[in-house]
């Protein structure tokens, strides 16, 4: 794959050319997860998840608390193992944490005794990257997230949004092909959260990474997700999987639009249902189907063509 470089001041960030995705294909094959005794009769957290993610998708996983969103993320990250099924990343079975997969958590988890730049460099240093190279790389990603001027500051001097941007820069610096985000803005105030949503959308467009974003916020899923997965609990399972029509033809969603309000109402209704109505949309391949606007107003019916 040919890779171009996006200029960010004195340093550059590798970016796939338009239409050419980086590696980062994920396939989940009949994944089930049970905690407790190793018995097929133990309660399932996740049940028979089949899913395929392409290399440059932005996928939001939406659902109420307890539906298995974070467990799904932990499985893909390699932190826990499925009770049944397997996970394949770039053609190889995935069973442990891997440099191909980066994670941004709910809290930034920065080292308080290190500056912002040194926090971003930390993983590169542990990997043995020469000092000059890792500092150039850290600077490039700090510029990408808009924190170049804060490189010498310490975590206690940063706002909540700045801390999360530093955490995102640290994850990007390791150059994973897949980035998992576990409700990274849940602790932020509303205005900062909106700003961070804009930042993450821009970062995704510039880097071409595959992003799997966990959220329980319907508006956030509609604003960010080019593809949306809806999980229902007890056991956790995918009940909806669709391409977000609000992002059709590259347009940005408007909260004030009729289309946004309509899709938001439908999703809230599906979350409230607590059980699938009709077949799950993922189908046999786990690939997303486009969801046209103008569906039924009833919350009891799936939003179908």
XYZ file of C-alpha atoms in Angstrom:
305
model
C 0.000 0.000 0.000
C 1.287 3.414 -0.916
C 1.224 5.829 1.995
C 1.361 9.592 1.810
C 2.281 11.932 4.645
C 0.184 14.707 6.049
C 2.240 17.708 7.045
C 1.835 18.925 10.600
C 4.486 21.583 11.063
C 7.972 20.104 11.442
C 6.749 16.511 11.531
C 4.414 14.355 9.468
C 1.761 11.746 10.114
C 1.394 8.768 7.716
C -2.011 8.821 6.030
C -3.452 6.297 3.547
C -4.403 7.930 0.242
C -8.110 8.539 -0.405
C -10.046 5.342 -1.015
C -7.244 3.096 0.243
C -7.759 1.736 3.742
C -5.024 0.743 6.134
C -4.888 -2.844 7.379
C -7.229 -3.542 10.234
C -9.901 -6.005 9.245
C -11.654 -7.655 12.166
C -13.880 -10.714 12.005
C -15.784 -12.090 14.985
C -17.028 -15.628 14.401
C -19.858 -16.891 16.635
C -18.483 -15.162 19.725
C -20.102 -15.968 23.072
C -18.872 -14.884 26.494
C -19.822 -16.282 29.886
C -18.406 -15.290 33.255
C -18.270 -17.667 36.181
C -18.143 -21.492 35.976
C -16.953 -22.912 32.670
C -20.330 -24.384 31.851
C -22.543 -24.013 28.779
C -25.449 -23.350 31.162
C -23.760 -20.306 32.785
C -25.452 -16.964 31.968
C -24.125 -15.397 28.756
C -22.825 -11.823 28.640
C -22.589 -12.014 24.842
C -24.178 -14.645 22.643
C -23.324 -15.732 19.100
C -21.852 -12.429 17.897
C -20.970 -12.461 14.217
C -19.340 -9.284 12.948
C -16.947 -8.032 10.290
C -15.276 -4.610 10.340
C -13.430 -3.090 7.378
C -10.095 -1.300 7.595
C -11.305 2.305 7.520
C -14.742 2.191 9.155
C -15.988 4.338 12.026
C -18.371 2.086 13.941
C -20.367 3.129 16.987
C -21.578 0.377 19.305
C -24.690 1.602 21.070
C -26.759 0.054 23.819
C -27.946 0.337 27.419
C -25.760 -0.443 30.422
C -25.255 -4.165 30.872
C -25.659 -5.141 27.216
C -22.010 -6.207 26.833
C -20.526 -3.205 24.973
C -17.369 -3.011 27.093
C -17.046 -6.805 27.150
C -17.099 -6.766 23.345
C -14.336 -4.140 23.339
C -12.262 -6.151 25.850
C -12.569 -9.237 23.656
C -11.355 -7.387 20.554
C -8.532 -5.810 22.587
C -7.418 -9.293 23.678
C -7.860 -8.558 27.393
C -10.298 -11.445 27.816
C -10.987 -14.589 25.804
C -14.333 -15.727 24.395
C -16.078 -18.753 25.822
C -16.914 -19.795 22.267
C -15.907 -18.641 18.803
C -12.829 -16.809 17.610
C -11.604 -13.344 16.632
C -9.526 -12.865 13.480
C -7.565 -9.667 12.787
C -5.855 -9.215 9.427
C -6.178 -12.937 8.739
C -4.633 -14.161 12.007
C -6.439 -15.455 15.080
C -6.343 -12.860 17.862
C -6.060 -14.049 21.463
C -3.903 -11.514 23.337
C -3.176 -7.760 23.393
C -1.497 -6.759 20.146
C 0.172 -3.639 18.763
C -2.363 -3.680 15.926
C -5.054 -2.698 18.427
C -4.961 0.553 20.420
C -7.379 1.439 23.214
C -8.609 4.815 24.487
C -10.313 4.366 27.855
C -12.991 6.356 29.695
C -10.215 8.027 31.690
C -7.004 9.316 30.130
C -4.719 7.390 32.543
C -1.745 9.670 31.909
C 1.353 9.350 34.078
C 1.157 12.420 36.358
C 4.946 12.716 36.695
C 5.519 12.885 32.922
C 4.889 15.820 30.606
C 2.303 15.500 27.845
C 5.019 14.837 25.258
C 6.706 12.193 27.423
C 3.349 10.499 28.003
C 2.845 10.259 24.247
C 6.394 8.953 23.810
C 6.191 6.393 26.606
C 5.071 3.384 24.561
C 7.552 4.207 21.806
C 10.356 4.369 24.371
C 9.360 0.979 25.799
C 9.435 -0.412 22.250
C 13.043 0.770 21.867
C 12.490 3.579 19.374
C 15.442 6.022 19.269
C 14.872 9.257 21.174
C 14.993 11.611 18.187
C 12.545 9.502 16.194
C 10.040 9.065 19.009
C 10.110 12.792 19.802
C 9.410 13.670 16.178
C 6.569 11.186 16.128
C 5.084 12.413 19.414
C 5.224 15.996 18.167
C 3.427 15.035 14.957
C 0.526 13.434 16.807
C 0.305 16.221 19.356
C -0.083 18.611 16.428
C -2.716 16.339 14.910
C -4.862 16.482 18.083
C -4.209 20.203 18.616
C -1.923 19.907 21.651
C 1.445 20.985 20.243
C 1.504 24.041 22.523
C 0.836 21.845 25.576
C 3.704 19.401 24.992
C 5.680 20.531 28.065
C 2.675 20.721 30.385
C 1.798 18.084 32.993
C -1.530 16.252 33.344
C -2.651 18.298 36.359
C -2.390 21.429 34.198
C -4.769 20.096 31.531
C -8.536 20.248 31.175
C -10.493 17.011 30.843
C -10.736 17.378 27.082
C -7.013 18.061 26.749
C -6.212 14.947 28.783
C -8.322 12.815 26.464
C -6.672 14.369 23.404
C -3.283 13.493 24.905
C -4.490 9.928 25.448
C -5.653 9.757 21.820
C -2.262 11.077 20.635
C -0.510 8.417 22.743
C -2.634 5.699 21.146
C -2.094 7.045 17.618
C 1.671 7.277 18.138
C 1.843 3.484 18.491
C 0.347 3.316 14.957
C -2.334 0.667 15.526
C -4.533 -0.179 12.566
C -7.569 -0.476 14.876
C -8.529 1.962 17.642
C -11.046 0.973 20.302
C -12.675 3.791 22.279
C -14.591 2.891 25.443
C -16.962 5.813 26.125
C -13.972 8.202 26.122
C -16.052 11.369 26.586
C -18.487 10.142 29.248
C -16.799 12.148 32.030
C -16.683 15.431 30.074
C -19.107 18.342 30.205
C -21.495 18.817 27.275
C -19.534 21.557 25.467
C -16.191 19.757 25.800
C -17.830 16.536 24.680
C -19.104 18.162 21.477
C -15.656 19.603 20.791
C -14.055 16.178 21.295
C -16.558 14.542 18.965
C -15.487 17.002 16.272
C -11.793 16.295 16.968
C -12.249 12.528 16.737
C -14.169 12.795 13.472
C -11.367 14.883 11.980
C -8.688 12.489 13.259
C -10.506 9.545 11.686
C -10.734 11.318 8.327
C -7.041 12.250 8.399
C -5.600 8.907 9.541
C -7.863 6.331 7.886
C -7.866 4.165 11.017
C -10.605 1.697 11.841
C -12.359 3.072 14.945
C -14.774 1.100 17.115
C -16.435 3.575 19.466
C -18.478 2.421 22.472
C -21.252 4.754 23.630
C -24.635 4.765 25.347
C -25.429 8.222 23.914
C -27.743 8.081 20.884
C -26.803 11.568 19.655
C -23.100 10.727 19.854
C -23.601 7.547 17.840
C -25.513 9.430 15.135
C -22.955 12.249 14.952
C -19.867 10.011 14.804
C -20.809 6.579 13.536
C -20.727 5.875 9.822
C -22.005 2.477 10.862
C -24.047 1.791 13.993
C -24.444 -1.453 15.917
C -27.210 -1.698 18.511
C -26.903 -4.277 21.284
C -29.654 -5.590 23.509
C -28.903 -7.231 26.885
C -29.529 -10.585 28.593
C -27.673 -11.934 26.717
C -25.815 -9.250 24.777
C -26.521 -9.590 21.076
C -26.558 -7.418 17.959
C -30.119 -6.504 17.018
C -29.375 -3.723 14.517
C -26.382 -3.140 12.215
C -26.735 -0.387 9.626
C -24.914 2.262 7.633
C -25.803 5.660 9.088
C -27.758 7.524 6.371
C -27.005 10.872 8.040
C -23.433 10.584 6.725
C -24.454 9.732 3.153
C -22.276 11.391 0.495
C -19.932 12.781 3.138
C -22.411 15.269 4.544
C -22.252 16.167 8.244
C -25.331 15.370 10.365
C -27.365 18.307 11.666
C -29.016 17.857 15.056
C -31.760 20.253 13.977
C -32.733 18.255 10.877
C -35.897 16.201 10.563
C -33.817 13.189 9.517
C -31.699 13.361 12.675
C -34.773 13.623 14.918
C -36.507 10.758 13.138
C -33.570 8.358 13.366
C -32.878 9.400 16.956
C -36.474 8.635 17.953
C -36.342 5.264 16.236
C -33.084 4.284 17.959
C -34.362 5.340 21.388
C -37.425 3.197 20.746
C -35.306 0.192 19.757
C -33.201 0.562 22.896
C -36.382 0.692 24.971
C -37.759 -2.415 23.272
C -35.167 -4.570 25.042
C -35.731 -7.372 22.557
C -35.267 -7.766 18.806
C -38.266 -7.142 16.588
C -37.627 -9.138 13.485
C -34.300 -10.501 12.336
C -31.025 -8.900 13.357
C -29.729 -6.729 10.535
C -26.192 -8.122 10.476
C -27.274 -11.095 8.361
C -24.946 -13.931 7.532
C -21.870 -11.883 6.712
C -21.921 -9.373 9.559
C -21.774 -6.498 7.083
C -23.805 -3.337 7.439
C -26.902 -2.620 5.385
C -27.849 0.924 4.407
C -30.795 2.303 6.364
C -32.903 4.770 4.377
C -34.700 7.606 6.063
C -38.453 7.992 6.161
C -39.241 4.820 8.127
C -42.315 4.220 10.270
C -43.030 6.419 13.256
C -44.016 3.500 15.501
C -41.318 2.510 17.981
C -42.532 -1.083 17.934
C -41.469 -1.715 14.344
C -37.915 -2.046 12.993
C -36.731 0.843 10.830
C -36.829 -0.880 7.446
C -36.853 0.071 3.784
